[in-house]
PDB file of C-alpha atoms in Angstrom:
ATOM      1  CA  UNK X 404      -2.049  21.115 -36.967  1.00  0.00           C
ATOM      2  CA  UNK X 405      -4.502  20.532 -34.361  1.00  0.00           C
ATOM      3  CA  UNK X 406      -3.545  20.082 -30.515  1.00  0.00           C
ATOM      4  CA  UNK X 407      -4.060  16.762 -29.774  1.00  0.00           C
ATOM      5  CA  UNK X 408      -2.113  15.821 -32.833  1.00  0.00           C
ATOM      6  CA  UNK X 409       0.434  17.932 -31.406  1.00  0.00           C
ATOM      7  CA  UNK X 410       0.056  16.357 -27.891  1.00  0.00           C
ATOM      8  CA  UNK X 411       0.052  13.154 -29.120  1.00  0.00           C
ATOM      9  CA  UNK X 412       3.180  13.172 -30.830  1.00  0.00           C
ATOM     10  CA  UNK X 413       4.435  14.991 -27.323  1.00  0.00           C
ATOM     11  CA  UNK X 414       2.979  10.904 -26.396  1.00  0.00           C
ATOM     12  CA  UNK X 415       5.140   9.753 -28.923  1.00  0.00           C
ATOM     13  CA  UNK X 416       7.870  11.217 -28.724  1.00  0.00           C
ATOM     14  CA  UNK X 417       8.172  10.595 -24.195  1.00  0.00           C
ATOM     15  CA  UNK X 418       7.727   7.345 -24.950  1.00  0.00           C
ATOM     16  CA  UNK X 419      10.131   6.748 -26.767  1.00  0.00           C
ATOM     17  CA  UNK X 420      12.767   8.186 -25.015  1.00  0.00           C
ATOM     18  CA  UNK X 421      12.192   6.481 -22.779  1.00  0.00           C
ATOM     19  CA  UNK X 422      12.651   2.997 -23.157  1.00  0.00           C
ATOM     20  CA  UNK X 423      16.088   3.185 -23.469  1.00  0.00           C
ATOM     21  CA  UNK X 424      16.141   3.984 -19.976  1.00  0.00           C
ATOM     22  CA  UNK X 425      13.737   0.647 -19.631  1.00  0.00           C
ATOM     23  CA  UNK X 426      14.846  -1.808 -21.554  1.00  0.00           C
ATOM     24  CA  UNK X 427      18.532  -1.196 -21.041  1.00  0.00           C
ATOM     25  CA  UNK X 428      19.938   0.609 -18.420  1.00  0.00           C
ATOM     26  CA  UNK X 429      23.206   0.177 -18.006  1.00  0.00           C
ATOM     27  CA  UNK X 430      23.906   0.974 -21.841  1.00  0.00           C
ATOM     28  CA  UNK X 431      21.795   4.366 -21.910  1.00  0.00           C
ATOM     29  CA  UNK X 432      23.875   5.149 -19.002  1.00  0.00           C
ATOM     30  CA  UNK X 433      27.275   4.655 -20.854  1.00  0.00           C
ATOM     31  CA  UNK X 434      26.276   6.259 -24.131  1.00  0.00           C
ATOM     32  CA  UNK X 435      25.185   8.861 -21.447  1.00  0.00           C
ATOM     33  CA  UNK X 436      28.716   8.807 -20.603  1.00  0.00           C
ATOM     34  CA  UNK X 437      30.030   9.347 -23.753  1.00  0.00           C
ATOM     35  CA  UNK X 438      27.352  11.505 -24.889  1.00  0.00           C
ATOM     36  CA  UNK X 439      28.514  13.877 -22.253  1.00  0.00           C
ATOM     37  CA  UNK X 440      32.358  13.146 -23.411  1.00  0.00           C
ATOM     38  CA  UNK X 441      31.329  15.492 -25.827  1.00  0.00           C
ATOM     39  CA  UNK X 442      32.799  18.448 -26.875  1.00  0.00           C
ATOM     40  CA  UNK X 443      30.056  21.869 -28.232  1.00  0.00           C
ATOM     41  CA  UNK X 444      29.880  20.528 -31.961  1.00  0.00           C
ATOM     42  CA  UNK X 445      29.278  17.186 -31.423  1.00  0.00           C
ATOM     43  CA  UNK X 446      26.741  17.503 -29.485  1.00  0.00           C
ATOM     44  CA  UNK X 447      24.693  20.233 -31.473  1.00  0.00           C
ATOM     45  CA  UNK X 448      25.805  17.563 -34.686  1.00  0.00           C
ATOM     46  CA  UNK X 449      24.052  14.568 -32.712  1.00  0.00           C
ATOM     47  CA  UNK X 450      20.727  17.635 -31.920  1.00  0.00           C
ATOM     48  CA  UNK X 451      20.772  18.393 -36.096  1.00  0.00           C
ATOM     49  CA  UNK X 452      20.572  14.949 -37.271  1.00  0.00           C
ATOM     50  CA  UNK X 453      17.987  13.584 -34.266  1.00  0.00           C
ATOM     51  CA  UNK X 454      15.981  17.141 -35.628  1.00  0.00           C
ATOM     52  CA  UNK X 455      16.781  16.815 -39.591  1.00  0.00           C
ATOM     53  CA  UNK X 456      15.154  12.669 -39.411  1.00  0.00           C
ATOM     54  CA  UNK X 457      12.264  14.003 -37.710  1.00  0.00           C
ATOM     55  CA  UNK X 458      11.516  17.219 -40.596  1.00  0.00           C
ATOM     56  CA  UNK X 459      13.076  14.024 -43.104  1.00  0.00           C
ATOM     57  CA  UNK X 460      10.031  11.119 -41.899  1.00  0.00           C
ATOM     58  CA  UNK X 461       7.410  13.861 -40.822  1.00  0.00           C
ATOM     59  CA  UNK X 462       8.003  15.458 -44.289  1.00  0.00           C
ATOM     60  CA  UNK X 463       7.449  10.778 -45.527  1.00  0.00           C
ATOM     61  CA  UNK X 464       4.106  10.692 -43.649  1.00  0.00           C
ATOM     62  CA  UNK X 465       2.491  13.965 -44.477  1.00  0.00           C
ATOM     63  CA  UNK X 466       3.404  13.383 -48.247  1.00  0.00           C
TER      64      UNK X 466
END
């Protein structure tokens, strides 16, 4: 994978991550507060689902 693709992926990730606070800051805060209340296992589960979803999307687009 060349570096340009990696930087492009990082740019898209930042744009996607910024959409919710830009469009619905109150809702974003509420979601963030709920995530903060989760135990470590719950936060890890959310992270694992996110990573696996990203890997699945990559695999679907790569193939």
